[in-house]
PDB file of N, CA and C in Angstrom:
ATOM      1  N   UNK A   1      34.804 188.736 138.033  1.00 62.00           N
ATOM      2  CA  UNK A   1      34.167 187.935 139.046  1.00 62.00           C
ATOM      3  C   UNK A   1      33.255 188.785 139.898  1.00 62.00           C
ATOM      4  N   UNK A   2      32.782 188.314 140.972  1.00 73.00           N
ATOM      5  CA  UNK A   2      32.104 188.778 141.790  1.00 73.00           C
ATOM      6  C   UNK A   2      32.579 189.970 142.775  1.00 73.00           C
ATOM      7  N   UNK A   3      32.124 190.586 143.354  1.00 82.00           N
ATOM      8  CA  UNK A   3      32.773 192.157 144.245  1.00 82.00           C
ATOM      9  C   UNK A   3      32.476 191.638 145.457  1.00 82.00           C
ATOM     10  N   UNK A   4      31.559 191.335 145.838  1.00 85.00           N
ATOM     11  CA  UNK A   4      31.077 190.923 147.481  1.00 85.00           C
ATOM     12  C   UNK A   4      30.582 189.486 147.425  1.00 85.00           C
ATOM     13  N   UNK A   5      30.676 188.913 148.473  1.00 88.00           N
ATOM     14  CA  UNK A   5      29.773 187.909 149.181  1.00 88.00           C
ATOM     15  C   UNK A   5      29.556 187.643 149.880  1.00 88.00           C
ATOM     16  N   UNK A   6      28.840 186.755 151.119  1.00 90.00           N
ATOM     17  CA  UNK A   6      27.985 186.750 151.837  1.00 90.00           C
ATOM     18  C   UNK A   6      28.674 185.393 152.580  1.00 90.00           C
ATOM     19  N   UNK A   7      29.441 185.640 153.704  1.00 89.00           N
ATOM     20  CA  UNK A   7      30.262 184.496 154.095  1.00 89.00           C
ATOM     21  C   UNK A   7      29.558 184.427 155.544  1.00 89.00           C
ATOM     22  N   UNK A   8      29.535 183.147 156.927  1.00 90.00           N
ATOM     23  CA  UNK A   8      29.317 182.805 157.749  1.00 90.00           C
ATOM     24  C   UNK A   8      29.793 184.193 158.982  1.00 90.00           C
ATOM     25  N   UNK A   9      30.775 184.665 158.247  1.00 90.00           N
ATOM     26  CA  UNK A   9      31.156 186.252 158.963  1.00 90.00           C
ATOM     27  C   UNK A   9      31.017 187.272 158.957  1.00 90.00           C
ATOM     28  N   UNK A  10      29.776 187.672 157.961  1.00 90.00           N
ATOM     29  CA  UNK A  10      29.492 188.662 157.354  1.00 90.00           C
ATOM     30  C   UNK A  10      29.544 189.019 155.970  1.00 90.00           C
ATOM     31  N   UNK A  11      29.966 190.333 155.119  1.00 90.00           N
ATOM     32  CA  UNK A  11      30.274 190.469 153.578  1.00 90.00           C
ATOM     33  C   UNK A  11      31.525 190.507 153.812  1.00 90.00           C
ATOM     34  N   UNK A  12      31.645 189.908 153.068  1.00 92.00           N
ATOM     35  CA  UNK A  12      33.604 190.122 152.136  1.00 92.00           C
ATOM     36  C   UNK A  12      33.569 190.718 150.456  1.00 92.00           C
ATOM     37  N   UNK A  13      34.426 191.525 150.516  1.00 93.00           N
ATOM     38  CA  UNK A  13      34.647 192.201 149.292  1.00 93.00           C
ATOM     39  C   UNK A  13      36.155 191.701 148.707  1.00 93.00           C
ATOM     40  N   UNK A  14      36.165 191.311 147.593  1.00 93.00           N
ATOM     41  CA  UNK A  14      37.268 190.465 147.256  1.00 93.00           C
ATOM     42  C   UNK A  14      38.021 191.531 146.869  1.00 93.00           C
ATOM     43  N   UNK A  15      39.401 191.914 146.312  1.00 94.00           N
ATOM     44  CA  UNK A  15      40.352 192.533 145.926  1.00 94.00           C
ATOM     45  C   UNK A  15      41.633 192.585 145.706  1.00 94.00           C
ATOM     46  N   UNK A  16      42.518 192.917 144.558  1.00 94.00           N
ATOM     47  CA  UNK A  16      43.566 192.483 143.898  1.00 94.00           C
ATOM     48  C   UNK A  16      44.905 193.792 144.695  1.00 94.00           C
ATOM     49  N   UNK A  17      45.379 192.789 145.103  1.00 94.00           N
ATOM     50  CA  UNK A  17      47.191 193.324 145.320  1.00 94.00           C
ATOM     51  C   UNK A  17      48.135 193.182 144.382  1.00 94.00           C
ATOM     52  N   UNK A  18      48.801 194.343 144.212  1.00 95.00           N
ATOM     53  CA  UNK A  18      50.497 194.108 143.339  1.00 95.00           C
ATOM     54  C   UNK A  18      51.006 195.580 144.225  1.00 95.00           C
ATOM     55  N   UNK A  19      52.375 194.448 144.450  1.00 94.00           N
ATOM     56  CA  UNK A  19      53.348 195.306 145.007  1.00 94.00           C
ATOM     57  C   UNK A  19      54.729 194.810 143.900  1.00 94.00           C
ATOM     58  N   UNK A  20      55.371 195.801 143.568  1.00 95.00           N
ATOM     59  CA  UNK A  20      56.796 196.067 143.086  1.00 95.00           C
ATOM     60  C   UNK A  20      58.100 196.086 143.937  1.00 95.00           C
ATOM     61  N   UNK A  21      59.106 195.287 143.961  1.00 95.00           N
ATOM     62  CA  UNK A  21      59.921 195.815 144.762  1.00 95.00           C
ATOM     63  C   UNK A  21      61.098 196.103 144.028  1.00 95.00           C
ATOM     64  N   UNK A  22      61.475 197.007 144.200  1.00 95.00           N
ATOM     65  CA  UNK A  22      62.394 197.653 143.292  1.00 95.00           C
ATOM     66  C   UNK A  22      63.753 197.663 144.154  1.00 95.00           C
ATOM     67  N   UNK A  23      63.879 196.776 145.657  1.00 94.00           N
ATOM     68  CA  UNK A  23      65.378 196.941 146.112  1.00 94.00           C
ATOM     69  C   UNK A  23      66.185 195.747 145.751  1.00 94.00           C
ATOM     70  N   UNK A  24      67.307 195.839 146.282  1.00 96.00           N
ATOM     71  CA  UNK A  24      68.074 194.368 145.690  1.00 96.00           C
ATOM     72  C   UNK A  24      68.017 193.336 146.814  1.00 96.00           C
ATOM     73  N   UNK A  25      66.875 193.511 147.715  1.00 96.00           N
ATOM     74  CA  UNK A  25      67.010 192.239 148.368  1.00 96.00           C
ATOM     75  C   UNK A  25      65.425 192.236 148.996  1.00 96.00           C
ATOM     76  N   UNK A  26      64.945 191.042 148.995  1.00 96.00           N
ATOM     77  CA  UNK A  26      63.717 190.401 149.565  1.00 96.00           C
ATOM     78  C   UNK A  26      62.747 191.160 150.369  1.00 96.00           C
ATOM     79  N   UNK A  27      61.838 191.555 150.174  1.00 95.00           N
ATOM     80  CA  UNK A  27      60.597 192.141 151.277  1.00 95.00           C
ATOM     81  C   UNK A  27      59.932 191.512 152.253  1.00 95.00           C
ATOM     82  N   UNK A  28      59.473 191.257 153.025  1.00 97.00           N
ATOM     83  CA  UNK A  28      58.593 190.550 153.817  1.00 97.00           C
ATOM     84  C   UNK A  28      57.360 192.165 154.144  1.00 97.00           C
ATOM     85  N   UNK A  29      56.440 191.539 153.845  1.00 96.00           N
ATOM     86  CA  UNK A  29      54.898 192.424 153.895  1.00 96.00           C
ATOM     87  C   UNK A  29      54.322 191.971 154.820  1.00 96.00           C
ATOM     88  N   UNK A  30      53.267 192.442 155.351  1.00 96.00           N
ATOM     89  CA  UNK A  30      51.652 192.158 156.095  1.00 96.00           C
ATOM     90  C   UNK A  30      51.081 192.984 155.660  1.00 96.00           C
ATOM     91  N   UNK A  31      49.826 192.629 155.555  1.00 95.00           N
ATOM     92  CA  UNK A  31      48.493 193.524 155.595  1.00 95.00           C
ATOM     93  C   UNK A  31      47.548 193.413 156.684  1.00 95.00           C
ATOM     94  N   UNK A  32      46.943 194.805 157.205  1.00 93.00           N
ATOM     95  CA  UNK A  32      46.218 194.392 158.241  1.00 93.00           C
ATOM     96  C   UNK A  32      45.032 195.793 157.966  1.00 93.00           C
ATOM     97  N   UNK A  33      43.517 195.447 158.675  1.00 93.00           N
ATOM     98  CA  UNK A  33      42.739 196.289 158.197  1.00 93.00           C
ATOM     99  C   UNK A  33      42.533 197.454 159.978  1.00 93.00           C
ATOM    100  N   UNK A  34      42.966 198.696 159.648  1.00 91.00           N
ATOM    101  CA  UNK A  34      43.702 199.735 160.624  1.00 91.00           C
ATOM    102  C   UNK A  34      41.783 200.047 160.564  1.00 91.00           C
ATOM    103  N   UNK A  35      40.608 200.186 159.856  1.00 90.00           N
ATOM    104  CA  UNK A  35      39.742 200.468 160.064  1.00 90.00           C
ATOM    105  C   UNK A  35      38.888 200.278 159.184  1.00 90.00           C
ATOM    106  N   UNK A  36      37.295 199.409 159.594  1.00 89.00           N
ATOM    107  CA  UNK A  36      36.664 199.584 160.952  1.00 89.00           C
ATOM    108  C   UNK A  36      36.812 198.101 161.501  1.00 89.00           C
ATOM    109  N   UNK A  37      37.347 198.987 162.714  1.00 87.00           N
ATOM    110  CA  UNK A  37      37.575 198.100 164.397  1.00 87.00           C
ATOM    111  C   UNK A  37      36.512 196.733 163.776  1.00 87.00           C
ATOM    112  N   UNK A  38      37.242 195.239 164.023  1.00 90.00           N
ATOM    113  CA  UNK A  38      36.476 194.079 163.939  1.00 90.00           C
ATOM    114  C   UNK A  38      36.330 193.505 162.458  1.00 90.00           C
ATOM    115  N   UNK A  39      37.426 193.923 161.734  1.00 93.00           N
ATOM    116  CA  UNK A  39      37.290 193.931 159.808  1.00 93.00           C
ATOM    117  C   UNK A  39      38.517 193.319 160.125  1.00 93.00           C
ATOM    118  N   UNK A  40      38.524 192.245 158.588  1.00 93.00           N
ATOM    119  CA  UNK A  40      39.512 191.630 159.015  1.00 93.00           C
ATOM    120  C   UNK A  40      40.354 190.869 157.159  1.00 93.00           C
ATOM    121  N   UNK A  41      41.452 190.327 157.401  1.00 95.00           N
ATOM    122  CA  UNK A  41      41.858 190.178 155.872  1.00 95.00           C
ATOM    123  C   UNK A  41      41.981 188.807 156.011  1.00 95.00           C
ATOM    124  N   UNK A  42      41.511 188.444 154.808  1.00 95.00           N
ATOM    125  CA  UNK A  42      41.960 186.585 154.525  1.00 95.00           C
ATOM    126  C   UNK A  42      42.617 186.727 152.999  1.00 95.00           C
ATOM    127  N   UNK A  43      43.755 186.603 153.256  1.00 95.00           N
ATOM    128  CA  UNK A  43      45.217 186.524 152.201  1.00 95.00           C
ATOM    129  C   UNK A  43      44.195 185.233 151.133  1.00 95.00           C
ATOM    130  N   UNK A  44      44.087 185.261 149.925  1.00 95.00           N
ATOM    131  CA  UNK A  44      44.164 184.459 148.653  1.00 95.00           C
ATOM    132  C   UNK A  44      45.161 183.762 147.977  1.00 95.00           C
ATOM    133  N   UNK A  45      45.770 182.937 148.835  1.00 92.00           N
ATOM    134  CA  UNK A  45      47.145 182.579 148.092  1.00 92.00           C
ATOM    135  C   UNK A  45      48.018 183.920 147.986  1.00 92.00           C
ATOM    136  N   UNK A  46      48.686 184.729 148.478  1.00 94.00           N
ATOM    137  CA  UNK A  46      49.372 185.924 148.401  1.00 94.00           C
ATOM    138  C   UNK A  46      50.686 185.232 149.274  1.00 94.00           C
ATOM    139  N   UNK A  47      51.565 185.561 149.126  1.00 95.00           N
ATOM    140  CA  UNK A  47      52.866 185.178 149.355  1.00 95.00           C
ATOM    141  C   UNK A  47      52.893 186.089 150.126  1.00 95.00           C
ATOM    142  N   UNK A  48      54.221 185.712 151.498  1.00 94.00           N
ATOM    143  CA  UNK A  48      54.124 187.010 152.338  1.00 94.00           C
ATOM    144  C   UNK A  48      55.066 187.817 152.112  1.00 94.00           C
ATOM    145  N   UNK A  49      55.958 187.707 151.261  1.00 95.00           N
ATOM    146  CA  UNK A  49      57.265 188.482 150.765  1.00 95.00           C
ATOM    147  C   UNK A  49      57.525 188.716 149.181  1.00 95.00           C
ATOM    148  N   UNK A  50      58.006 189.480 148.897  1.00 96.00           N
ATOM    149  CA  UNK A  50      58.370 190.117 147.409  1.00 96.00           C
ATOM    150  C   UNK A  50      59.770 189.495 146.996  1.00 96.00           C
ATOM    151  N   UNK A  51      60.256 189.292 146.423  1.00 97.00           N
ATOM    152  CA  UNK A  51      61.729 188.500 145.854  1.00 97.00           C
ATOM    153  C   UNK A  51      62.068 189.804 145.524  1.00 97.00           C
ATOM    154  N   UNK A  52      63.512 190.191 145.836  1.00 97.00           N
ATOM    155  CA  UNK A  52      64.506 191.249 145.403  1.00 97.00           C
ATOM    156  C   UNK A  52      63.991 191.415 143.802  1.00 97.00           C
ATOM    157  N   UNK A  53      63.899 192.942 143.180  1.00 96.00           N
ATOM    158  CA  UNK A  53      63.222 193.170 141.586  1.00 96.00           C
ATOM    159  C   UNK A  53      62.373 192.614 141.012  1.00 96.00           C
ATOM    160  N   UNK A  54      61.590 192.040 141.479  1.00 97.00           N
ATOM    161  CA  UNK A  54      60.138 190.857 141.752  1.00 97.00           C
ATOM    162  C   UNK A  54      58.884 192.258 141.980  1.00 97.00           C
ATOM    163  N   UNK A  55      57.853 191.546 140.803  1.00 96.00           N
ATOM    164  CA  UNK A  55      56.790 191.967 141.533  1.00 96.00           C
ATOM    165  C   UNK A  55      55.812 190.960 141.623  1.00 96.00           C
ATOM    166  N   UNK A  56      54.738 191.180 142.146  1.00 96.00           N
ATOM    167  CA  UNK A  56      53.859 190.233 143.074  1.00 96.00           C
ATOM    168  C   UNK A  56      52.389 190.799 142.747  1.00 96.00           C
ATOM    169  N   UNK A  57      51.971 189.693 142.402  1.00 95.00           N
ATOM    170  CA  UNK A  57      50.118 190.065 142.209  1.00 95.00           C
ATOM    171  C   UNK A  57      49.272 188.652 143.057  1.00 95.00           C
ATOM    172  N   UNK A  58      48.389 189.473 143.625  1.00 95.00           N
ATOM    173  CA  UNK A  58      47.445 188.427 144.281  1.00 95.00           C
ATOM    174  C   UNK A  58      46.270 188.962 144.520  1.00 95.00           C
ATOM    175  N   UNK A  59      45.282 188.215 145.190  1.00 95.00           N
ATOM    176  CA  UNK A  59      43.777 188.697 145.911  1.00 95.00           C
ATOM    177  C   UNK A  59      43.867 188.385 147.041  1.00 95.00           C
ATOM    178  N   UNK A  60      43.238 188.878 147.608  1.00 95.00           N
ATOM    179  CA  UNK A  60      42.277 188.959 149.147  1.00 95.00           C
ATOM    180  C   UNK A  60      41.144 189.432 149.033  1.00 95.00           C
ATOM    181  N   UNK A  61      40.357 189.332 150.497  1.00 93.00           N
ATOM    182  CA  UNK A  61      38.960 189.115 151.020  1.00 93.00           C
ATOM    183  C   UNK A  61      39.021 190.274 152.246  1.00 93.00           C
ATOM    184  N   UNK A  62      38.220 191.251 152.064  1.00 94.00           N
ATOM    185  CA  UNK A  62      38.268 191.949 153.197  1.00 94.00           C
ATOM    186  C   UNK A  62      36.572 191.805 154.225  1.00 94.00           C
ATOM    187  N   UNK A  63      36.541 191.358 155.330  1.00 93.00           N
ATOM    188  CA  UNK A  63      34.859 190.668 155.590  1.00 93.00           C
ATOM    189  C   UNK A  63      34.743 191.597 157.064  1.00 93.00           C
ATOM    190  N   UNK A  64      33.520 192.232 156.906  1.00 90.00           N
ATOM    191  CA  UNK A  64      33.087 192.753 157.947  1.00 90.00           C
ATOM    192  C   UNK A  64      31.960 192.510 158.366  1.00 90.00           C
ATOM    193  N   UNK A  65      32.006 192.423 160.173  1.00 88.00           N
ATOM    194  CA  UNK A  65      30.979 191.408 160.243  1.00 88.00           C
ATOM    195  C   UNK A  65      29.745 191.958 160.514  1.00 88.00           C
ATOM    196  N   UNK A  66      28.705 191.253 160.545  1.00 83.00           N
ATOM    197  CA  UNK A  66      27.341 191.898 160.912  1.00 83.00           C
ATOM    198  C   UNK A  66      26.746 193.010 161.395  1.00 83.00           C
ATOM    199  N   UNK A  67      27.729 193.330 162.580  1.00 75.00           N
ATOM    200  CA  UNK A  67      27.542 194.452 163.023  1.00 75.00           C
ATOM    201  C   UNK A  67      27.860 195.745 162.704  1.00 75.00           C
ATOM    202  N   UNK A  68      29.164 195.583 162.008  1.00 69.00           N
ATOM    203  CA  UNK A  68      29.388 196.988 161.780  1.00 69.00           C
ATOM    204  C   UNK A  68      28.844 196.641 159.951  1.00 69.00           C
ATOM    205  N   UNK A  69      28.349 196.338 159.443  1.00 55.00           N
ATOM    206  CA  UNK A  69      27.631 196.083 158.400  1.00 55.00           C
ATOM    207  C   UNK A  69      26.377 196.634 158.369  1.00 55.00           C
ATOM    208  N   UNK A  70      25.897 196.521 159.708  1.00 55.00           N
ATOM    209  CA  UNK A  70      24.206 196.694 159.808  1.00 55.00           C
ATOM    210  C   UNK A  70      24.457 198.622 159.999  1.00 55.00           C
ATOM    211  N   UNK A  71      25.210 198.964 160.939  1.00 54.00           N
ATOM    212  CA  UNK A  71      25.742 200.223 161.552  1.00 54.00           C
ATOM    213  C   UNK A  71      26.166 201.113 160.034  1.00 54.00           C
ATOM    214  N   UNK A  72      26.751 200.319 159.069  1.00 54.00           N
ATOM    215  CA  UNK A  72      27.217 200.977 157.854  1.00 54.00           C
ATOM    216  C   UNK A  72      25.996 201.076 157.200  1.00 54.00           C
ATOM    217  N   UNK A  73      25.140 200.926 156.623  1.00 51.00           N
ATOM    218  CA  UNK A  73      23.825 200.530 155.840  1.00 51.00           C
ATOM    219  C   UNK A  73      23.042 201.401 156.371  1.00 51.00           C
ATOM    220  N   UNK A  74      23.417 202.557 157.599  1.00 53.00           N
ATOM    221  CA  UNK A  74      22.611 203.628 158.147  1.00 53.00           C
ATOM    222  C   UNK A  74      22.990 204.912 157.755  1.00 53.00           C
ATOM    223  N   UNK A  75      24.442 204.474 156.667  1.00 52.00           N
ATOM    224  CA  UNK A  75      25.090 205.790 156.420  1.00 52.00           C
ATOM    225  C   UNK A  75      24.801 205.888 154.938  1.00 52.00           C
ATOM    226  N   UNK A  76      24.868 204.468 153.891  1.00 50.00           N
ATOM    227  CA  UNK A  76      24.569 204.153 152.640  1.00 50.00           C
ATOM    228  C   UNK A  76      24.440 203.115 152.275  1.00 50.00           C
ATOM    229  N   UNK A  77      23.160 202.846 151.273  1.00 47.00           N
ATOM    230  CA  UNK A  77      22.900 201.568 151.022  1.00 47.00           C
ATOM    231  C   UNK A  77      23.831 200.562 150.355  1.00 47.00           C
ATOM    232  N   UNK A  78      24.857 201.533 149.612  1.00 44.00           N
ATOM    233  CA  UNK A  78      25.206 200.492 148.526  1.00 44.00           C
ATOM    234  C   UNK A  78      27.139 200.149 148.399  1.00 44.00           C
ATOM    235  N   UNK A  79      27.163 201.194 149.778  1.00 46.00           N
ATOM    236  CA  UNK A  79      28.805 200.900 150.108  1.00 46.00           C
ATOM    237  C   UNK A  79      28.805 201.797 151.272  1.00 46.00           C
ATOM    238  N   UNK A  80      30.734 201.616 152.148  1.00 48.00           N
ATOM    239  CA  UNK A  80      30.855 201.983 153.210  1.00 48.00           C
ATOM    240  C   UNK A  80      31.627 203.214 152.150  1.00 48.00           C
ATOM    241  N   UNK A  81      31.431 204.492 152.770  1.00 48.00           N
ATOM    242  CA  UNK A  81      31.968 205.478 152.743  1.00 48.00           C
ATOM    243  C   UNK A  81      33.485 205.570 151.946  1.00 48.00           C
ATOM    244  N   UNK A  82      33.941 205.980 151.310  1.00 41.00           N
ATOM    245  CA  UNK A  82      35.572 205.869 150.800  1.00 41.00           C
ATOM    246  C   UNK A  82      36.138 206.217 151.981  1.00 41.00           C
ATOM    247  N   UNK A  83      37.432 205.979 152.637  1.00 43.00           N
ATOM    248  CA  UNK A  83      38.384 206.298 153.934  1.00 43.00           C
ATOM    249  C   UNK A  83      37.549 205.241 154.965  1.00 43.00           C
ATOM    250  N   UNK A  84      36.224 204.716 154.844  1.00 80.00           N
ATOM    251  CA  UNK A  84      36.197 203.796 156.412  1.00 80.00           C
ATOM    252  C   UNK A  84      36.836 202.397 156.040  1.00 80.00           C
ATOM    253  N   UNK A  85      37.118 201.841 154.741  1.00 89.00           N
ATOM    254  CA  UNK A  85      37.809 200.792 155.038  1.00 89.00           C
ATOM    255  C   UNK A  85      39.379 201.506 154.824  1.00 89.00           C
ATOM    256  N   UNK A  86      40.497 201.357 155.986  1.00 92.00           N
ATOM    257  CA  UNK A  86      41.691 201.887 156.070  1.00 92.00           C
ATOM    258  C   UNK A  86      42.781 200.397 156.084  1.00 92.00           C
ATOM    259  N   UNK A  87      43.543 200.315 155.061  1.00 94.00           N
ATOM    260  CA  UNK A  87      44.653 199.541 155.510  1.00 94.00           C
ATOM    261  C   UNK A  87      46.062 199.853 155.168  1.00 94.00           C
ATOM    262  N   UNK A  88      46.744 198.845 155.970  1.00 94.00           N
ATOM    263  CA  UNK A  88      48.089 199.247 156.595  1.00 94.00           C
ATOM    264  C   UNK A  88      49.103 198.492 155.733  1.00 94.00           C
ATOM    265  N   UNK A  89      49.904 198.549 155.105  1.00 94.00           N
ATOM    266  CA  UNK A  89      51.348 197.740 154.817  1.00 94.00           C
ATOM    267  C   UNK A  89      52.355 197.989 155.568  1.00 94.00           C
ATOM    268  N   UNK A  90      52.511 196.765 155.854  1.00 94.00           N
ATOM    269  CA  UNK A  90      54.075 197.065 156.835  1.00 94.00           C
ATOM    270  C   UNK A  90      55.333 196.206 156.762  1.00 94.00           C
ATOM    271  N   UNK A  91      56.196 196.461 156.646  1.00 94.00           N
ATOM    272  CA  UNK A  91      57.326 195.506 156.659  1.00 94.00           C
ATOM    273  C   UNK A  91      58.678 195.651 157.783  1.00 94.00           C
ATOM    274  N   UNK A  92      59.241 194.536 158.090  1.00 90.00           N
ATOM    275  CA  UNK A  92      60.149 194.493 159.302  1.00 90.00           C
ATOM    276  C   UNK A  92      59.380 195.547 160.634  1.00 90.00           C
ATOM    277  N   UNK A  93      58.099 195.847 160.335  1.00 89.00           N
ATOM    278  CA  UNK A  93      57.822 196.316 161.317  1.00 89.00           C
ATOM    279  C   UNK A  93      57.478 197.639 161.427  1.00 89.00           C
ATOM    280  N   UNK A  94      57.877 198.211 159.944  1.00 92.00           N
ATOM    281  CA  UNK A  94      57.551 199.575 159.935  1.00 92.00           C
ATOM    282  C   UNK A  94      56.502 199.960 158.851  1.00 92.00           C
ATOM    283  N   UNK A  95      55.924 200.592 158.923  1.00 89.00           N
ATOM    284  CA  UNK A  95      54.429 201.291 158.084  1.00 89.00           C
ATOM    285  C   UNK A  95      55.035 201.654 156.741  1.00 89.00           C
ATOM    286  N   UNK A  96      55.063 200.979 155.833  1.00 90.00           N
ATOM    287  CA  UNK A  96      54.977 201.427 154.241  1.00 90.00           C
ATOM    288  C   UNK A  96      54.065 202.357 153.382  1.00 90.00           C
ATOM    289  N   UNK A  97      52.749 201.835 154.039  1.00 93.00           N
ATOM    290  CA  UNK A  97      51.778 202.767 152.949  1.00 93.00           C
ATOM    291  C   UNK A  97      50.434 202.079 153.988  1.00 93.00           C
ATOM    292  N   UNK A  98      49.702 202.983 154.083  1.00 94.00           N
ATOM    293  CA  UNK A  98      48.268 203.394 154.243  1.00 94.00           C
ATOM    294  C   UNK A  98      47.307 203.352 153.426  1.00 94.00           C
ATOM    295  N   UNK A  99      46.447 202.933 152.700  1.00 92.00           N
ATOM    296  CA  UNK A  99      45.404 202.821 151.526  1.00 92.00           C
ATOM    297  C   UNK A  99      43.644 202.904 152.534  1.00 92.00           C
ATOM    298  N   UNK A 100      43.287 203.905 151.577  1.00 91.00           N
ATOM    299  CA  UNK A 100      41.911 203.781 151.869  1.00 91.00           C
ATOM    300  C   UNK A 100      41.102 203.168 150.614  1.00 91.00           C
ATOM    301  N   UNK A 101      39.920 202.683 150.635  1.00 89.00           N
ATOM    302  CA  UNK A 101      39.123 201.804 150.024  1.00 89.00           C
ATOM    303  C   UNK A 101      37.876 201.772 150.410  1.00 89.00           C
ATOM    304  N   UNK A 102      36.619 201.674 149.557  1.00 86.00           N
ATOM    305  CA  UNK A 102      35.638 201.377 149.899  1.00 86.00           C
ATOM    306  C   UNK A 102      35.480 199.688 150.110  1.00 86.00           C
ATOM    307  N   UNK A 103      34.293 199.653 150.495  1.00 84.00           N
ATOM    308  CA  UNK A 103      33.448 197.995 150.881  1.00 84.00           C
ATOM    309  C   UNK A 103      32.011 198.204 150.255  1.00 84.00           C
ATOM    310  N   UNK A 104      31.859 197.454 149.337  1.00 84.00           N
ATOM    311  CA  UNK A 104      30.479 197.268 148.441  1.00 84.00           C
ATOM    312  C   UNK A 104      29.622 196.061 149.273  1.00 84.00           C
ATOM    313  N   UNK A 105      28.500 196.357 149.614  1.00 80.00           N
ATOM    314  CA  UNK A 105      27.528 195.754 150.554  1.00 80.00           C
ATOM    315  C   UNK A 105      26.318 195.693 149.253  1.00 80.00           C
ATOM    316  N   UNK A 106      26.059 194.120 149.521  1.00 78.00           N
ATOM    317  CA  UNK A 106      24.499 193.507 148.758  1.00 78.00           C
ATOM    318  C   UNK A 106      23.261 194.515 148.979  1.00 78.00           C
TER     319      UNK A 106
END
């Protein structure tokens, strides 16, 4: 499918999740985007929890808006830097994993 598009909020870059859970009882997840400030996630049908020995595949939309879009496009034309898009997994509250990622811009 497509990598980016061009939404009322800016670009969104679409992208695939799988998490494994390998304990014997239920996960509850979030995702949230730790950087850049004003970026934001829209879940694709993604469930918010893992079933005990369950794994889990889904998409999301990561959309940043105009501004820091226009501000990125001064550093490279054709994506944001690897490490400026930063996100967070967390469960019951505590930090699981950290992932860095690029953002592909039209």
């Amino acid at each position: 499918g497509t990598t980016w598009t061009k939404t009322a909020d800016g670009v969104a870059n679409f992208y695939q999740l799988n998490i494994i859970n390998k304990q014997a009882a239920a996960v509850p997840y979030a995702l949230a985007v730790l950087s850049p400030a004003g970026a934001r996630i829209t879940p694709l049908g993604l469930p918010t929890r893992v079933e005990a020995g369950e794994s889990m595949k889904g998409r999301f939309l990561i959309t940043i808006p105009p501004t820091v879009e226009t501000a990125e496009r001064e550093h490279s034309k054709h994506s944001i830097p690897e490490g400026d898009i930063v996100l967070g997994i967390t469960s019951n509250g505590a930090v699981l994993k950290q992932v860095r990622t690029e953002l592909i811009l039209p």
